[in-house]
mmCIF file of C-alpha atoms in Angstrom:
data_model
loop_
_atom_site.group_PDB
_atom_site.id
_atom_site.type_symbol
_atom_site.label_atom_id
_atom_site.label_comp_id
_atom_site.label_asym_id
_atom_site.label_seq_id
_atom_site.Cartn_x
_atom_site.Cartn_y
_atom_site.Cartn_z
ATOM 1 C CA MET X 1 0.000 0.000 0.000
ATOM 2 C CA ASP X 2 1.332 3.422 -0.969
ATOM 3 C CA THR X 3 1.950 5.993 1.698
ATOM 4 C CA ALA X 4 0.282 9.334 1.180
ATOM 5 C CA ILE X 5 2.528 12.389 1.170
ATOM 6 C CA ASP X 6 1.238 15.701 2.515
ATOM 7 C CA LYS X 7 2.128 19.165 1.188
ATOM 8 C CA THR X 8 5.130 19.464 3.518
ATOM 9 C CA GLY X 9 6.717 16.344 2.048
ATOM 10 C CA ASN X 10 6.150 14.180 5.137
ATOM 11 C CA ALA X 11 4.562 10.754 4.968
ATOM 12 C CA ALA X 12 0.993 10.671 6.241
ATOM 13 C CA GLY X 13 0.806 9.415 9.799
ATOM 14 C CA VAL X 14 4.487 10.125 10.437
ATOM 15 C CA PRO X 15 5.343 13.045 12.724
ATOM 16 C CA PRO X 16 7.166 15.805 10.851
ATOM 17 C CA SER X 17 10.911 15.847 11.389
ATOM 18 C CA SER X 18 12.287 18.716 13.429
ATOM 19 C CA VAL X 19 15.722 20.121 14.057
ATOM 20 C CA ARG X 20 16.608 20.197 17.719
ATOM 21 C CA ARG X 21 17.759 23.577 18.907
ATOM 22 C CA GLY X 22 18.138 25.514 22.099
ATOM 23 C CA SER X 23 20.463 25.616 25.066
ATOM 24 C CA GLY X 24 19.245 22.274 26.392
ATOM 25 C CA HIS X 25 20.150 20.472 23.168
ATOM 26 C CA TRP X 26 23.518 22.239 23.043
ATOM 27 C CA LEU X 27 24.381 21.279 26.627
ATOM 28 C CA SER X 28 23.362 17.653 26.172
ATOM 29 C CA SER X 29 25.382 17.482 22.941
ATOM 30 C CA TYR X 30 28.357 19.063 24.673
ATOM 31 C CA ALA X 31 28.178 16.534 27.522
ATOM 32 C CA ALA X 32 27.949 13.614 25.091
ATOM 33 C CA ILE X 33 30.883 14.814 22.986
ATOM 34 C CA LEU X 34 32.899 15.493 26.144
ATOM 35 C CA ARG X 35 32.400 11.882 27.256
ATOM 36 C CA PHE X 36 33.433 10.730 23.784
ATOM 37 C CA ASP X 37 36.582 12.887 23.816
ATOM 38 C CA ILE X 38 37.675 11.645 27.237
ATOM 39 C CA ALA X 39 36.983 7.995 26.406
ATOM 40 C CA SER X 40 38.705 8.109 23.011
ATOM 41 C CA GLN X 41 41.832 9.747 24.461
ATOM 42 C CA ARG X 42 42.060 7.962 27.810
ATOM 43 C CA THR X 43 45.446 6.419 26.946
ATOM 44 C CA TRP X 44 46.926 9.665 25.603
ATOM 45 C CA LEU X 45 45.777 12.123 28.268
ATOM 46 C CA PRO X 46 47.891 10.724 31.161
ATOM 47 C CA MET X 47 51.009 10.895 28.978
ATOM 48 C CA PHE X 48 50.067 14.396 27.939
ATOM 49 C CA LEU X 49 49.700 15.434 31.576
ATOM 50 C CA MET X 50 53.128 14.047 32.461
ATOM 51 C CA MET X 51 54.639 15.772 29.441
ATOM 52 C CA GLN X 52 53.174 19.105 30.592
ATOM 53 C CA ILE X 53 54.688 18.746 34.057
ATOM 54 C CA LEU X 54 58.113 17.742 32.729
ATOM 55 C CA PHE X 55 58.159 20.415 30.043
ATOM 56 C CA GLY X 56 57.126 23.328 32.243
ATOM 57 C CA THR X 57 59.276 22.391 35.208
ATOM 58 C CA GLY X 58 62.259 21.385 33.105
ATOM 59 C CA THR X 59 62.163 24.606 31.140
ATOM 60 C CA ALA X 60 62.087 26.750 34.278
ATOM 61 C CA ILE X 61 65.017 24.873 35.813
ATOM 62 C CA ILE X 62 67.113 24.734 32.626
ATOM 63 C CA TYR X 63 66.824 28.504 32.084
ATOM 64 C CA GLY X 64 68.237 28.872 35.587
ATOM 65 C CA PHE X 65 71.319 26.917 34.518
ATOM 66 C CA TYR X 66 71.947 29.449 31.751
ATOM 67 C CA ILE X 67 72.137 32.299 34.256
ATOM 68 C CA GLY X 68 74.184 30.387 36.818
ATOM 69 C CA PRO X 69 74.423 30.307 40.625
ATOM 70 C CA GLY X 70 74.589 34.095 40.882
ATOM 71 C CA MET X 71 71.005 34.516 39.631
ATOM 72 C CA SER X 72 69.093 37.180 41.522
ATOM 73 C CA ARG X 73 65.747 36.561 43.193
ATOM 74 C CA SER X 74 63.946 38.814 40.693
ATOM 75 C CA ALA X 75 65.446 36.906 37.741
ATOM 76 C CA ALA X 76 64.412 33.567 39.273
ATOM 77 C CA LEU X 77 60.918 34.897 39.919
ATOM 78 C CA PHE X 78 60.643 36.077 36.312
ATOM 79 C CA ILE X 79 61.653 32.643 35.015
ATOM 80 C CA VAL X 80 59.292 30.752 37.310
ATOM 81 C CA SER X 81 56.345 33.052 36.599
ATOM 82 C CA GLY X 82 56.825 32.475 32.868
ATOM 83 C CA ALA X 83 56.378 28.712 33.259
ATOM 84 C CA PRO X 84 52.520 28.839 33.242
ATOM 85 C CA ALA X 85 52.578 30.573 29.859
ATOM 86 C CA LEU X 86 54.888 27.924 28.417
ATOM 87 C CA ALA X 87 52.670 25.151 29.793
ATOM 88 C CA THR X 88 49.509 26.740 28.371
ATOM 89 C CA ILE X 89 51.006 27.352 24.936
ATOM 90 C CA THR X 90 52.506 23.876 24.573
ATOM 91 C CA ALA X 91 49.277 22.250 25.788
ATOM 92 C CA ALA X 92 47.483 23.834 22.868
ATOM 93 C CA LEU X 93 50.157 23.451 20.207
ATOM 94 C CA ILE X 94 50.992 19.849 21.048
ATOM 95 C CA GLY X 95 47.825 18.460 22.625
ATOM 96 C CA VAL X 96 45.114 19.996 20.457
ATOM 97 C CA THR X 97 46.946 19.684 17.126
ATOM 98 C CA THR X 98 47.922 16.072 17.880
ATOM 99 C CA MET X 99 44.313 15.165 18.599
ATOM 100 C CA VAL X 100 43.020 16.902 15.458
ATOM 101 C CA THR X 101 45.658 15.448 13.117
ATOM 102 C CA GLU X 102 45.153 11.919 14.471
ATOM 103 C CA ARG X 103 41.425 12.157 13.867
ATOM 104 C CA LYS X 104 42.001 13.522 10.391
ATOM 105 C CA LEU X 105 44.278 10.579 9.553
ATOM 106 C CA ALA X 106 41.785 8.084 11.007
ATOM 107 C CA GLY X 107 38.835 9.727 9.249
ATOM 108 C CA SER X 108 37.085 10.287 12.569
ATOM 109 C CA TRP X 109 36.069 13.850 11.737
ATOM 110 C CA ASP X 110 33.641 12.597 9.085
ATOM 111 C CA PHE X 111 31.871 10.620 11.811
ATOM 112 C CA ILE X 112 31.983 13.460 14.359
ATOM 113 C CA TRP X 113 30.630 16.065 11.931
ATOM 114 C CA SER X 114 27.790 13.683 10.989
ATOM 115 C CA LEU X 115 26.537 13.499 14.572
ATOM 116 C CA PRO X 116 23.336 15.440 15.397
ATOM 117 C CA ALA X 117 25.289 17.847 17.573
ATOM 118 C CA PRO X 118 26.199 21.510 17.014
ATOM 119 C CA ARG X 119 29.750 21.901 15.799
ATOM 120 C CA SER X 120 30.298 24.583 18.412
ATOM 121 C CA ALA X 121 29.694 21.898 21.060
ATOM 122 C CA VAL X 122 32.333 19.692 19.429
ATOM 123 C CA VAL X 123 34.877 22.524 19.496
ATOM 124 C CA ALA X 124 33.963 23.489 23.070
ATOM 125 C CA SER X 125 34.450 19.902 24.235
ATOM 126 C CA THR X 126 37.939 19.663 22.776
ATOM 127 C CA LEU X 127 38.974 22.998 24.231
ATOM 128 C CA THR X 128 37.553 22.014 27.635
ATOM 129 C CA VAL X 129 39.555 18.781 27.778
ATOM 130 C CA TYR X 130 42.881 20.417 27.032
ATOM 131 C CA THR X 131 42.208 23.475 29.151
ATOM 132 C CA VAL X 132 41.479 21.315 32.192
ATOM 133 C CA MET X 133 44.478 19.081 31.486
ATOM 134 C CA THR X 134 46.741 22.140 31.576
ATOM 135 C CA VAL X 135 45.866 23.031 35.183
ATOM 136 C CA PRO X 136 47.668 20.163 36.995
ATOM 137 C CA GLY X 137 50.775 20.749 34.899
ATOM 138 C CA ILE X 138 50.837 24.445 35.768
ATOM 139 C CA VAL X 139 50.319 23.799 39.485
ATOM 140 C CA ALA X 140 53.049 21.139 39.620
ATOM 141 C CA CYS X 141 55.382 23.288 37.545
ATOM 142 C CA LEU X 142 54.985 26.309 39.826
ATOM 143 C CA ALA X 143 55.338 24.199 42.971
ATOM 144 C CA LEU X 144 58.529 22.455 41.852
ATOM 145 C CA ALA X 145 60.114 25.572 40.361
ATOM 146 C CA THR X 146 59.425 27.724 43.425
ATOM 147 C CA TRP X 147 60.859 24.960 45.634
ATOM 148 C CA ARG X 148 63.955 24.772 43.430
ATOM 149 C CA TYR X 149 64.633 28.515 43.691
ATOM 150 C CA GLY X 150 63.243 29.041 47.196
ATOM 151 C CA LEU X 151 60.620 31.560 46.077
ATOM 152 C CA HIS X 152 57.201 32.567 47.392
ATOM 153 C CA LEU X 153 54.503 33.451 44.863
ATOM 154 C CA SER X 154 51.786 36.052 45.395
ATOM 155 C CA LEU X 155 48.582 34.628 43.970
ATOM 156 C CA SER X 156 45.859 37.123 43.092
ATOM 157 C CA PRO X 157 42.182 36.625 42.198
ATOM 158 C CA MET X 158 43.068 37.576 38.613
ATOM 159 C CA VAL X 159 44.934 34.304 38.091
ATOM 160 C CA ALA X 160 41.680 32.493 37.216
ATOM 161 C CA PRO X 161 40.419 34.867 34.467
ATOM 162 C CA ALA X 162 43.991 35.189 33.189
ATOM 163 C CA PHE X 163 44.289 31.442 32.785
ATOM 164 C CA VAL X 164 40.863 31.128 31.141
ATOM 165 C CA LEU X 165 41.667 33.867 28.628
ATOM 166 C CA ALA X 166 45.102 32.363 27.896
ATOM 167 C CA ALA X 167 43.583 28.912 27.384
ATOM 168 C CA LEU X 168 40.819 30.253 25.137
ATOM 169 C CA ILE X 169 43.176 31.958 22.737
ATOM 170 C CA THR X 170 45.833 29.234 22.564
ATOM 171 C CA THR X 171 43.464 26.285 22.159
ATOM 172 C CA SER X 172 41.273 28.043 19.594
ATOM 173 C CA LEU X 173 44.293 29.096 17.512
ATOM 174 C CA ALA X 174 45.693 25.561 17.607
ATOM 175 C CA PHE X 175 42.326 23.976 16.781
ATOM 176 C CA GLY X 176 41.656 26.315 13.866
ATOM 177 C CA MET X 177 45.178 25.887 12.477
ATOM 178 C CA ALA X 178 45.046 22.088 12.674
ATOM 179 C CA LEU X 179 41.686 21.985 10.868
ATOM 180 C CA ALA X 180 42.606 24.577 8.252
ATOM 181 C CA ILE X 181 45.855 22.919 7.127
ATOM 182 C CA PRO X 182 45.034 19.848 4.989
ATOM 183 C CA SER X 183 48.318 17.997 5.563
ATOM 184 C CA PRO X 184 49.037 16.659 9.081
ATOM 185 C CA LEU X 185 52.748 16.628 8.171
ATOM 186 C CA VAL X 186 52.693 20.356 7.435
ATOM 187 C CA THR X 187 50.817 20.959 10.692
ATOM 188 C CA ASN X 188 53.492 19.062 12.613
ATOM 189 C CA VAL X 189 56.289 21.067 10.987
ATOM 190 C CA ILE X 190 54.578 24.380 11.802
ATOM 191 C CA VAL X 191 53.933 23.348 15.418
ATOM 192 C CA ASN X 192 57.574 22.409 15.952
ATOM 193 C CA ALA X 193 58.724 25.664 14.372
ATOM 194 C CA LEU X 194 56.373 27.671 16.592
ATOM 195 C CA ILE X 195 57.606 25.932 19.747
ATOM 196 C CA PHE X 196 61.208 26.671 18.710
ATOM 197 C CA VAL X 197 60.413 30.353 18.135
ATOM 198 C CA ILE X 198 58.468 30.669 21.392
ATOM 199 C CA LEU X 199 61.210 29.091 23.495
ATOM 200 C CA LEU X 200 64.066 31.123 22.035
ATOM 201 C CA PHE X 201 62.675 34.385 20.716
ATOM 202 C CA SER X 202 59.611 35.188 22.827
ATOM 203 C CA PRO X 203 59.857 37.285 26.032
ATOM 204 C CA VAL X 204 58.234 34.713 28.292
ATOM 205 C CA VAL X 205 61.033 33.867 30.734
ATOM 206 C CA TYR X 206 63.062 37.027 30.157
ATOM 207 C CA PRO X 207 62.082 40.731 29.976
ATOM 208 C CA ILE X 208 61.007 42.188 26.655
ATOM 209 C CA THR X 209 63.603 44.929 27.104
ATOM 210 C CA GLN X 210 66.291 42.328 26.389
ATOM 211 C CA LEU X 211 65.143 42.103 22.765
ATOM 212 C CA PRO X 212 66.114 44.423 19.896
ATOM 213 C CA GLY X 213 63.681 47.301 19.521
ATOM 214 C CA TRP X 214 62.071 46.041 16.319
ATOM 215 C CA LEU X 215 61.524 42.541 17.725
ATOM 216 C CA ALA X 216 60.093 43.959 20.947
ATOM 217 C CA ASP X 217 57.629 46.020 18.894
ATOM 218 C CA VAL X 218 56.552 42.886 17.019
ATOM 219 C CA HIS X 219 55.890 41.064 20.289
ATOM 220 C CA ARG X 220 53.832 43.965 21.617
ATOM 221 C CA VAL X 221 51.383 43.235 18.802
ATOM 222 C CA LEU X 222 51.492 39.423 18.959
ATOM 223 C CA PRO X 223 49.686 37.560 21.782
ATOM 224 C CA ILE X 224 52.535 35.516 23.317
ATOM 225 C CA TYR X 225 54.149 38.339 25.299
ATOM 226 C CA HIS X 226 50.799 39.577 26.607
ATOM 227 C CA LEU X 227 49.717 36.041 27.499
ATOM 228 C CA ALA X 228 52.831 35.665 29.643
ATOM 229 C CA GLN X 229 52.200 39.079 31.196
ATOM 230 C CA ILE X 230 48.684 38.393 32.441
ATOM 231 C CA LEU X 231 49.639 34.988 33.826
ATOM 232 C CA ARG X 232 52.728 36.480 35.491
ATOM 233 C CA ALA X 233 50.598 39.203 37.053
ATOM 234 C CA GLY X 234 48.344 36.520 38.538
ATOM 235 C CA VAL X 235 51.147 34.767 40.453
ATOM 236 C CA THR X 236 53.511 37.638 41.317
ATOM 237 C CA SER X 237 53.382 41.188 42.632
ATOM 238 C CA GLY X 238 55.295 44.149 41.192
ATOM 239 C CA LEU X 239 56.746 42.453 38.098
ATOM 240 C CA VAL X 240 54.022 43.480 35.641
ATOM 241 C CA HIS X 241 52.837 47.004 34.870
ATOM 242 C CA ASP X 242 49.942 48.115 32.669
ATOM 243 C CA VAL X 243 48.360 44.658 32.629
ATOM 244 C CA ALA X 244 45.134 46.221 31.292
ATOM 245 C CA ALA X 245 46.830 46.776 27.935
ATOM 246 C CA SER X 246 47.792 43.088 27.799
ATOM 247 C CA TYR X 247 44.195 42.065 28.536
ATOM 248 C CA ALA X 248 42.969 44.349 25.756
ATOM 249 C CA VAL X 249 45.398 42.915 23.197
ATOM 250 C CA LEU X 250 44.563 39.343 24.181
ATOM 251 C CA ALA X 251 40.817 40.029 24.066
ATOM 252 C CA GLY X 252 41.210 41.240 20.486
ATOM 253 C CA TRP X 253 43.255 38.176 19.537
ATOM 254 C CA THR X 254 40.697 35.903 21.198
ATOM 255 C CA VAL X 255 37.871 37.369 19.116
ATOM 256 C CA VAL X 256 39.941 36.888 15.959
ATOM 257 C CA ALA X 257 40.889 33.316 16.927
ATOM 258 C CA TRP X 258 37.341 32.230 17.746
ATOM 259 C CA THR X 259 35.914 33.916 14.660
ATOM 260 C CA ALA X 260 38.452 32.136 12.458
ATOM 261 C CA THR X 261 37.809 28.799 14.183
ATOM 262 C CA ALA X 262 34.037 29.208 13.799
ATOM 263 C CA TRP X 263 34.457 29.996 10.101
ATOM 264 C CA ILE X 264 36.725 26.990 9.536
ATOM 265 C CA THR X 265 34.447 24.535 11.335
ATOM 266 C CA GLY X 266 31.379 25.991 9.642
ATOM 267 C CA ARG X 267 32.702 25.588 6.099
ATOM 268 C CA ARG X 268 34.173 22.114 6.683
ATOM 269 C CA LYS X 269 32.180 19.464 4.810
#
């Protein structure tokens, strides 16, 4: 027996299909994708956490070797307070891009994009996982580095919004870059080059005044220096001045990063 079709194109007796929308659907989709992300990466996340602790702490201690035993307290404090920025940046560049490239190679993105979930929820889940995974590494890094140099940090209430803003910009930039570049090999090369530049040429663990004037001016426009500044201001007192300007620059970069990421995920087939 044929099924009658009404004017809307639906079969008679069959409820019309509807697209689920609203905050409730978004939150339930976000929770489901978050469970999927954690379950699919349960073997990688512990290694990633250990890598964050070793990288941040090792970097802070190794920079101290460069200066030598005569390092002043202010120099040690500057190095230690730069460790959270290094941990946040590497968490995004290594963790997020590794996850995205692995899924691209496995073809998992075709499955994920086909799910009845908003793509913004998919992005938010990934950024949540790697933002949360950065916290233990930062805490352990600061604890070990301050013990090594015998320092006392001055935590302020601004450390929380500073970390959230830093995580938002770094993870969104890494996510958008990994999705936009078709070749995982090219993505890996760019990530390694960025880490090299950040470690050697970015004023994270040394003052920006140590750089040539033209390079210092470049960093005053780029987000890395300002990211280190707001995180440093959250764990120290008296080392950072005019932190409002750094928040303003980072807010602008965050808008650009999230807009670019939204455009890339929206046009992806």
